[in-house]
Amino acid sequence: EVFFTGSKFEKTSSFINVTFEQISFFHEAEFKGVVSFKESKFNDSAIFHDTVFGSTASFASTHFKEKADFKDVNFTGHTSFSRAKFKGEAIFIDTTFSSAVDSPKATADFNNAIFENTTDFRDAYFEGFANFSNAIFGGNANFASATFKVSDGFADFTDATFDKSANFLSTTFLGPLGF
């Protein structure tokens, strides 16, 4: 097991191309600088709930083989899960994607992401651009009660594939939307 529970990362943090063989705990951690998990592999559960990302965060091309838990996470600035692959459950309940003072346009980038199992963005909050273009949702996708405050951006689901149910019950779109 890997434990970074409650850890504080003051500067840039690089976990690029790292393989985590056992369950990884990053919950209640705080990343103040840029952080990258690009092209990493989580072969067991990745637990990030209640974590704060204070700058750019990249999980681009990262593979999550078991549960990926990002419940109650606060992402500030550009966040990329582009080309990420989620084989287990992907949990983003009550997660916030917001802009930083030095980067007023936040981006939640899930373009070309693959969600093979249940995906849960219930009560998530997106500010700025939310890009789910070409994403594949193989399991149930839940966006119930999520808010897309993208008045200066765009909520993009262009060419996204929903193989099972897609729940947008009580979802709020406060700006342009594309399906």
GROMACS .gro file of N, CA, C and O in nm, residues 28-111:
model
  336
   28GLU      N    1  -0.720   1.352   0.135
   28GLU     CA    2  -0.692   1.466   0.222
   28GLU      C    3  -0.552   1.524   0.200
   28GLU      O    4  -0.499   1.596   0.284
   29ALA      N    5  -0.494   1.497   0.083
   29ALA     CA    6  -0.365   1.557   0.047
   29ALA      C    7  -0.389   1.695  -0.014
   29ALA      O    8  -0.501   1.728  -0.054
   30GLU      N    9  -0.282   1.775  -0.019
   30GLU     CA   10  -0.291   1.906  -0.081
   30GLU      C   11  -0.172   1.926  -0.173
   30GLU      O   12  -0.056   1.921  -0.130
   31PHE      N   13  -0.203   1.948  -0.302
   31PHE     CA   14  -0.101   1.975  -0.403
   31PHE      C   15  -0.111   2.123  -0.438
   31PHE      O   16  -0.205   2.165  -0.504
   32LYS      N   17  -0.014   2.203  -0.393
   32LYS     CA   18  -0.019   2.347  -0.418
   32LYS      C   19   0.039   2.382  -0.555
   32LYS      O   20  -0.003   2.478  -0.618
   33GLY      N   21   0.136   2.307  -0.602
   33GLY     CA   22   0.198   2.332  -0.732
   33GLY      C   23   0.140   2.240  -0.838
   33GLY      O   24   0.048   2.162  -0.813
   34VAL      N   25   0.194   2.250  -0.957
   34VAL     CA   26   0.155   2.164  -1.068
   34VAL      C   27   0.184   2.019  -1.030
   34VAL      O   28   0.287   1.990  -0.970
   35VAL      N   29   0.092   1.929  -1.065
   35VAL     CA   30   0.112   1.787  -1.036
   35VAL      C   31   0.079   1.706  -1.162
   35VAL      O   32  -0.016   1.738  -1.234
   36SER      N   33   0.159   1.604  -1.187
   36SER     CA   34   0.134   1.518  -1.302
   36SER      C   35   0.145   1.370  -1.265
   36SER      O   36   0.245   1.327  -1.208
   37PHE      N   37   0.039   1.299  -1.300
   37PHE     CA   38   0.034   1.153  -1.292
   37PHE      C   39   0.025   1.097  -1.434
   37PHE      O   40  -0.019   0.985  -1.454
   38LYS      N   41   0.066   1.176  -1.531
   38LYS     CA   42   0.053   1.139  -1.673
   38LYS      C   43   0.114   1.002  -1.699
   38LYS      O   44   0.224   0.971  -1.651
   39GLU      N   45   0.038   0.920  -1.772
   39GLU     CA   46   0.080   0.787  -1.816
   39GLU      C   47   0.113   0.692  -1.702
   39GLU      O   48   0.183   0.592  -1.721
   40SER      N   49   0.061   0.720  -1.583
   40SER     CA   50   0.081   0.629  -1.470
   40SER      C   51  -0.023   0.518  -1.472
   40SER      O   52  -0.123   0.525  -1.544
   41LYS      N   53   0.003   0.416  -1.391
   41LYS     CA   54  -0.089   0.302  -1.382
   41LYS      C   55  -0.119   0.276  -1.235
   41LYS      O   56  -0.026   0.260  -1.155
   42PHE      N   57  -0.247   0.271  -1.204
   42PHE     CA   58  -0.293   0.233  -1.071
   42PHE      C   59  -0.351   0.093  -1.084
   42PHE      O   60  -0.461   0.077  -1.138
   43ASN      N   61  -0.278  -0.009  -1.042
   43ASN     CA   62  -0.322  -0.148  -1.058
   43ASN      C   63  -0.419  -0.192  -0.949
   43ASN      O   64  -0.475  -0.301  -0.956
   44ASP      N   65  -0.437  -0.109  -0.848
   44ASP     CA   66  -0.537  -0.131  -0.743
   44ASP      C   67  -0.610   0.002  -0.725
   44ASP      O   68  -0.585   0.097  -0.800
   45SER      N   69  -0.696   0.014  -0.629
   45SER     CA   70  -0.775   0.136  -0.609
   45SER      C   71  -0.686   0.257  -0.587
   45SER      O   72  -0.580   0.249  -0.524
   46ALA      N   73  -0.732   0.372  -0.640
   46ALA     CA   74  -0.667   0.501  -0.620
   46ALA      C   75  -0.764   0.589  -0.543
   46ALA      O   76  -0.872   0.622  -0.593
   47ILE      N   77  -0.729   0.625  -0.421
   47ILE     CA   78  -0.818   0.698  -0.333
   47ILE      C   79  -0.766   0.842  -0.317
   47ILE      O   80  -0.663   0.865  -0.253
   48PHE      N   81  -0.837   0.937  -0.377
   48PHE     CA   82  -0.800   1.078  -0.372
   48PHE      C   83  -0.906   1.163  -0.303
   48PHE      O   84  -0.898   1.285  -0.307
   49HIS      N   85  -1.008   1.103  -0.241
   49HIS     CA   86  -1.118   1.185  -0.192
   49HIS      C   87  -1.070   1.289  -0.090
   49HIS      O   88  -0.973   1.270  -0.019
   50ASP      N   89  -1.139   1.405  -0.094
   50ASP     CA   90  -1.108   1.520  -0.006
   50ASP      C   91  -0.969   1.578  -0.030
   50ASP      O   92  -0.909   1.638   0.059
   51THR      N   93  -0.918   1.564  -0.152
   51THR     CA   94  -0.787   1.618  -0.187
   51THR      C   95  -0.805   1.753  -0.256
   51THR      O   96  -0.905   1.778  -0.322
   52VAL      N   97  -0.705   1.841  -0.241
   52VAL     CA   98  -0.706   1.973  -0.305
   52VAL      C   99  -0.591   1.980  -0.404
   52VAL      O  100  -0.475   1.955  -0.370
   53PHE      N  101  -0.625   2.016  -0.529
   53PHE     CA  102  -0.526   2.040  -0.633
   53PHE      C  103  -0.531   2.190  -0.661
   53PHE      O  104  -0.627   2.240  -0.719
   54GLY      N  105  -0.428   2.265  -0.618
   54GLY     CA  106  -0.431   2.410  -0.626
   54GLY      C  107  -0.380   2.468  -0.756
   54GLY      O  108  -0.378   2.589  -0.772
   55SER      N  109  -0.340   2.385  -0.850
   55SER     CA  110  -0.287   2.431  -0.978
   55SER      C  111  -0.318   2.324  -1.083
   55SER      O  112  -0.403   2.238  -1.061
   56THR      N  113  -0.249   2.328  -1.194
   56THR     CA  114  -0.269   2.231  -1.301
   56THR      C  115  -0.248   2.089  -1.250
   56THR      O  116  -0.152   2.062  -1.178
   57ALA      N  117  -0.340   2.001  -1.288
   57ALA     CA  118  -0.330   1.859  -1.251
   57ALA      C  119  -0.350   1.774  -1.376
   57ALA      O  120  -0.448   1.791  -1.448
   58SER      N  121  -0.256   1.685  -1.403
   58SER     CA  122  -0.266   1.600  -1.522
   58SER      C  123  -0.269   1.452  -1.484
   58SER      O  124  -0.180   1.402  -1.416
   59PHE      N  125  -0.376   1.387  -1.530
   59PHE     CA  126  -0.390   1.243  -1.523
   59PHE      C  127  -0.406   1.190  -1.667
   59PHE      O  128  -0.467   1.087  -1.690
   60ALA      N  129  -0.352   1.264  -1.763
   60ALA     CA  130  -0.363   1.227  -1.904
   60ALA      C  131  -0.302   1.090  -1.928
   60ALA      O  132  -0.194   1.059  -1.876
   61SER      N  133  -0.373   1.007  -2.001
   61SER     CA  134  -0.329   0.872  -2.038
   61SER      C  135  -0.298   0.783  -1.918
   61SER      O  136  -0.222   0.686  -1.929
   62THR      N  137  -0.355   0.815  -1.803
   62THR     CA  138  -0.338   0.733  -1.683
   62THR      C  139  -0.438   0.618  -1.686
   62THR      O  140  -0.552   0.636  -1.731
   63HIS      N  141  -0.398   0.501  -1.639
   63HIS     CA  142  -0.486   0.384  -1.634
   63HIS      C  143  -0.520   0.352  -1.489
   63HIS      O  144  -0.430   0.336  -1.406
   64PHE      N  145  -0.650   0.343  -1.464
   64PHE     CA  146  -0.700   0.306  -1.333
   64PHE      C  147  -0.764   0.167  -1.347
   64PHE      O  148  -0.871   0.155  -1.408
   65LYS      N  149  -0.701   0.063  -1.297
   65LYS     CA  150  -0.753  -0.073  -1.315
   65LYS      C  151  -0.863  -0.109  -1.216
   65LYS      O  152  -0.944  -0.197  -1.242
   66GLU      N  153  -0.868  -0.043  -1.103
   66GLU     CA  154  -0.972  -0.065  -1.002
   66GLU      C  155  -1.043   0.068  -0.978
   66GLU      O  156  -1.035   0.157  -1.060
   67LYS      N  157  -1.106   0.083  -0.864
   67LYS     CA  158  -1.182   0.205  -0.834
   67LYS      C  159  -1.091   0.327  -0.831
   67LYS      O  160  -0.981   0.324  -0.776
   68ALA      N  161  -1.140   0.436  -0.893
   68ALA     CA  162  -1.074   0.567  -0.886
   68ALA      C  163  -1.169   0.659  -0.810
   68ALA      O  164  -1.276   0.694  -0.859
   69ASP      N  165  -1.131   0.697  -0.689
   69ASP     CA  166  -1.218   0.774  -0.600
   69ASP      C  167  -1.168   0.918  -0.588
   69ASP      O  168  -1.068   0.945  -0.522
   70PHE      N  169  -1.240   1.010  -0.655
   70PHE     CA  170  -1.211   1.152  -0.651
   70PHE      C  171  -1.327   1.228  -0.586
   70PHE      O  172  -1.355   1.342  -0.620
   71LYS      N  173  -1.395   1.165  -0.492
   71LYS     CA  174  -1.510   1.227  -0.425
   71LYS      C  175  -1.463   1.347  -0.341
   71LYS      O  176  -1.362   1.342  -0.274
   72ASP      N  177  -1.541   1.457  -0.351
   72ASP     CA  178  -1.513   1.579  -0.273
   72ASP      C  179  -1.375   1.638  -0.300
   72ASP      O  180  -1.315   1.702  -0.212
   73VAL      N  181  -1.324   1.622  -0.419
   73VAL     CA  182  -1.195   1.679  -0.457
   73VAL      C  183  -1.217   1.819  -0.513
   73VAL      O  184  -1.317   1.846  -0.579
   74ASN      N  185  -1.121   1.908  -0.489
   74ASN     CA  186  -1.125   2.042  -0.545
   74ASN      C  187  -1.009   2.058  -0.641
   74ASN      O  188  -0.893   2.062  -0.599
   75PHE      N  189  -1.040   2.066  -0.772
   75PHE     CA  190  -0.941   2.091  -0.876
   75PHE      C  191  -0.948   2.239  -0.911
   75PHE      O  192  -1.055   2.290  -0.944
   76THR      N  193  -0.835   2.309  -0.905
   76THR     CA  194  -0.830   2.450  -0.940
   76THR      C  195  -0.737   2.468  -1.058
   76THR      O  196  -0.620   2.431  -1.052
   77GLY      N  197  -0.788   2.524  -1.167
   77GLY     CA  198  -0.708   2.543  -1.288
   77GLY      C  199  -0.733   2.430  -1.387
   77GLY      O  200  -0.835   2.362  -1.383
   78HIS      N  201  -0.640   2.412  -1.480
   78HIS     CA  202  -0.657   2.310  -1.584
   78HIS      C  203  -0.638   2.170  -1.526
   78HIS      O  204  -0.537   2.142  -1.461
   79THR      N  205  -0.735   2.084  -1.553
   79THR     CA  206  -0.731   1.945  -1.506
   79THR      C  207  -0.751   1.854  -1.626
   79THR      O  208  -0.849   1.868  -1.698
   80SER      N  209  -0.659   1.762  -1.647
   80SER     CA  210  -0.669   1.674  -1.763
   80SER      C  211  -0.675   1.526  -1.723
   80SER      O  212  -0.588   1.475  -1.652
   81PHE      N  213  -0.781   1.464  -1.773
   81PHE     CA  214  -0.796   1.318  -1.770
   81PHE      C  215  -0.807   1.270  -1.916
   81PHE      O  216  -0.865   1.167  -1.944
   82SER      N  217  -0.755   1.349  -2.007
   82SER     CA  218  -0.761   1.317  -2.149
   82SER      C  219  -0.695   1.180  -2.173
   82SER      O  220  -0.586   1.153  -2.124
   83ARG      N  221  -0.765   1.094  -2.247
   83ARG     CA  222  -0.716   0.960  -2.283
   83ARG      C  223  -0.695   0.870  -2.162
   83ARG      O  224  -0.628   0.767  -2.172
   84ALA      N  225  -0.747   0.908  -2.045
   84ALA     CA  226  -0.737   0.821  -1.926
   84ALA      C  227  -0.831   0.703  -1.944
   84ALA      O  228  -0.932   0.711  -2.016
   85LYS      N  229  -0.797   0.592  -1.881
   85LYS     CA  230  -0.879   0.472  -1.891
   85LYS      C  231  -0.916   0.427  -1.750
   85LYS      O  232  -0.828   0.403  -1.667
   86PHE      N  233  -1.048   0.418  -1.727
   86PHE     CA  234  -1.101   0.377  -1.597
   86PHE      C  235  -1.167   0.240  -1.614
   86PHE      O  236  -1.274   0.229  -1.673
   87LYS      N  237  -1.103   0.134  -1.566
   87LYS     CA  238  -1.161   0.000  -1.576
   87LYS      C  239  -1.260  -0.027  -1.461
   87LYS      O  240  -1.359  -0.094  -1.479
   88GLY      N  241  -1.232   0.028  -1.346
   88GLY     CA  242  -1.320   0.014  -1.230
   88GLY      C  243  -1.413   0.134  -1.220
   88GLY      O  244  -1.418   0.219  -1.309
   89GLU      N  245  -1.483   0.143  -1.111
   89GLU     CA  246  -1.574   0.254  -1.087
   89GLU      C  247  -1.496   0.386  -1.080
   89GLU      O  248  -1.390   0.393  -1.019
   90ALA      N  249  -1.551   0.491  -1.143
   90ALA     CA  250  -1.491   0.625  -1.140
   90ALA      C  251  -1.585   0.716  -1.062
   90ALA      O  252  -1.697   0.741  -1.105
   91ILE      N  253  -1.537   0.766  -0.948
   91ILE     CA  254  -1.622   0.844  -0.858
   91ILE      C  255  -1.572   0.988  -0.852
   91ILE      O  256  -1.459   1.015  -0.811
   92PHE      N  257  -1.658   1.081  -0.894
   92PHE     CA  258  -1.630   1.224  -0.889
   92PHE      C  259  -1.746   1.297  -0.821
   92PHE      O  260  -1.780   1.410  -0.855
   93ILE      N  261  -1.810   1.234  -0.723
   93ILE     CA  262  -1.925   1.292  -0.653
   93ILE      C  263  -1.880   1.416  -0.576
   93ILE      O  264  -1.778   1.414  -0.506
   94ASP      N  265  -1.956   1.526  -0.589
   94ASP     CA  266  -1.927   1.651  -0.517
   94ASP      C  267  -1.788   1.708  -0.549
   94ASP      O  268  -1.731   1.782  -0.469
   95THR      N  269  -1.735   1.676  -0.664
   95THR     CA  270  -1.604   1.726  -0.704
   95THR      C  271  -1.620   1.860  -0.775
   95THR      O  272  -1.714   1.881  -0.850
   96THR      N  273  -1.527   1.951  -0.750
   96THR     CA  274  -1.531   2.086  -0.808
   96THR      C  275  -1.413   2.105  -0.903
   96THR      O  276  -1.298   2.075  -0.868
   97PHE      N  277  -1.444   2.155  -1.022
   97PHE     CA  278  -1.343   2.192  -1.122
   97PHE      C  279  -1.358   2.343  -1.139
   97PHE      O  280  -1.453   2.389  -1.204
   98SER      N  281  -1.267   2.422  -1.080
   98SER     CA  282  -1.283   2.567  -1.082
   98SER      C  283  -1.158   2.636  -1.133
   98SER      O  284  -1.053   2.574  -1.149
   99SER      N  285  -1.169   2.767  -1.156
   99SER     CA  286  -1.057   2.842  -1.210
   99SER      C  287  -0.965   2.896  -1.101
   99SER      O  288  -1.006   2.917  -0.988
  100ALA      N  289  -0.842   2.918  -1.141
  100ALA     CA  290  -0.742   2.975  -1.051
  100ALA      C  291  -0.731   3.125  -1.078
  100ALA      O  292  -0.767   3.172  -1.186
  101VAL      N  293  -0.680   3.199  -0.983
  101VAL     CA  294  -0.664   3.343  -0.998
  101VAL      C  295  -0.576   3.376  -1.119
  101VAL      O  296  -0.607   3.464  -1.198
  102ASP      N  297  -0.466   3.302  -1.136
  102ASP     CA  298  -0.374   3.327  -1.247
  102ASP      C  299  -0.415   3.257  -1.376
  102ASP      O  300  -0.354   3.273  -1.479
  103SER      N  301  -0.523   3.179  -1.372
  103SER     CA  302  -0.573   3.107  -1.490
  103SER      C  303  -0.724   3.109  -1.485
  103SER      O  304  -0.788   3.015  -1.439
  104PRO      N  305  -0.784   3.221  -1.529
  104PRO     CA  306  -0.927   3.240  -1.509
  104PRO      C  307  -1.017   3.139  -1.581
  104PRO      O  308  -1.132   3.123  -1.543
  105LYS      N  309  -0.968   3.071  -1.682
  105LYS     CA  310  -1.053   2.975  -1.752
  105LYS      C  311  -1.015   2.833  -1.710
  105LYS      O  312  -0.913   2.780  -1.752
  106ALA      N  313  -1.096   2.775  -1.627
  106ALA     CA  314  -1.073   2.637  -1.583
  106ALA      C  315  -1.110   2.542  -1.695
  106ALA      O  316  -1.195   2.571  -1.779
  107THR      N  317  -1.046   2.428  -1.696
  107THR     CA  318  -1.077   2.325  -1.793
  107THR      C  319  -1.077   2.190  -1.724
  107THR      O  320  -0.981   2.154  -1.657
  108ALA      N  321  -1.187   2.119  -1.741
  108ALA     CA  322  -1.194   1.979  -1.700
  108ALA      C  323  -1.192   1.899  -1.830
  108ALA      O  324  -1.291   1.897  -1.903
  109ASP      N  325  -1.080   1.839  -1.861
  109ASP     CA  326  -1.061   1.775  -1.991
  109ASP      C  327  -1.065   1.624  -1.977
  109ASP      O  328  -0.972   1.562  -1.924
  110PHE      N  329  -1.175   1.565  -2.024
  110PHE     CA  330  -1.194   1.420  -2.025
  110PHE      C  331  -1.206   1.371  -2.169
  110PHE      O  332  -1.264   1.266  -2.194
  111ASN      N  333  -1.153   1.446  -2.264
  111ASN     CA  334  -1.170   1.405  -2.403
  111ASN      C  335  -1.097   1.273  -2.428
  111ASN      O  336  -0.990   1.249  -2.377
   0.00000   0.00000   0.00000
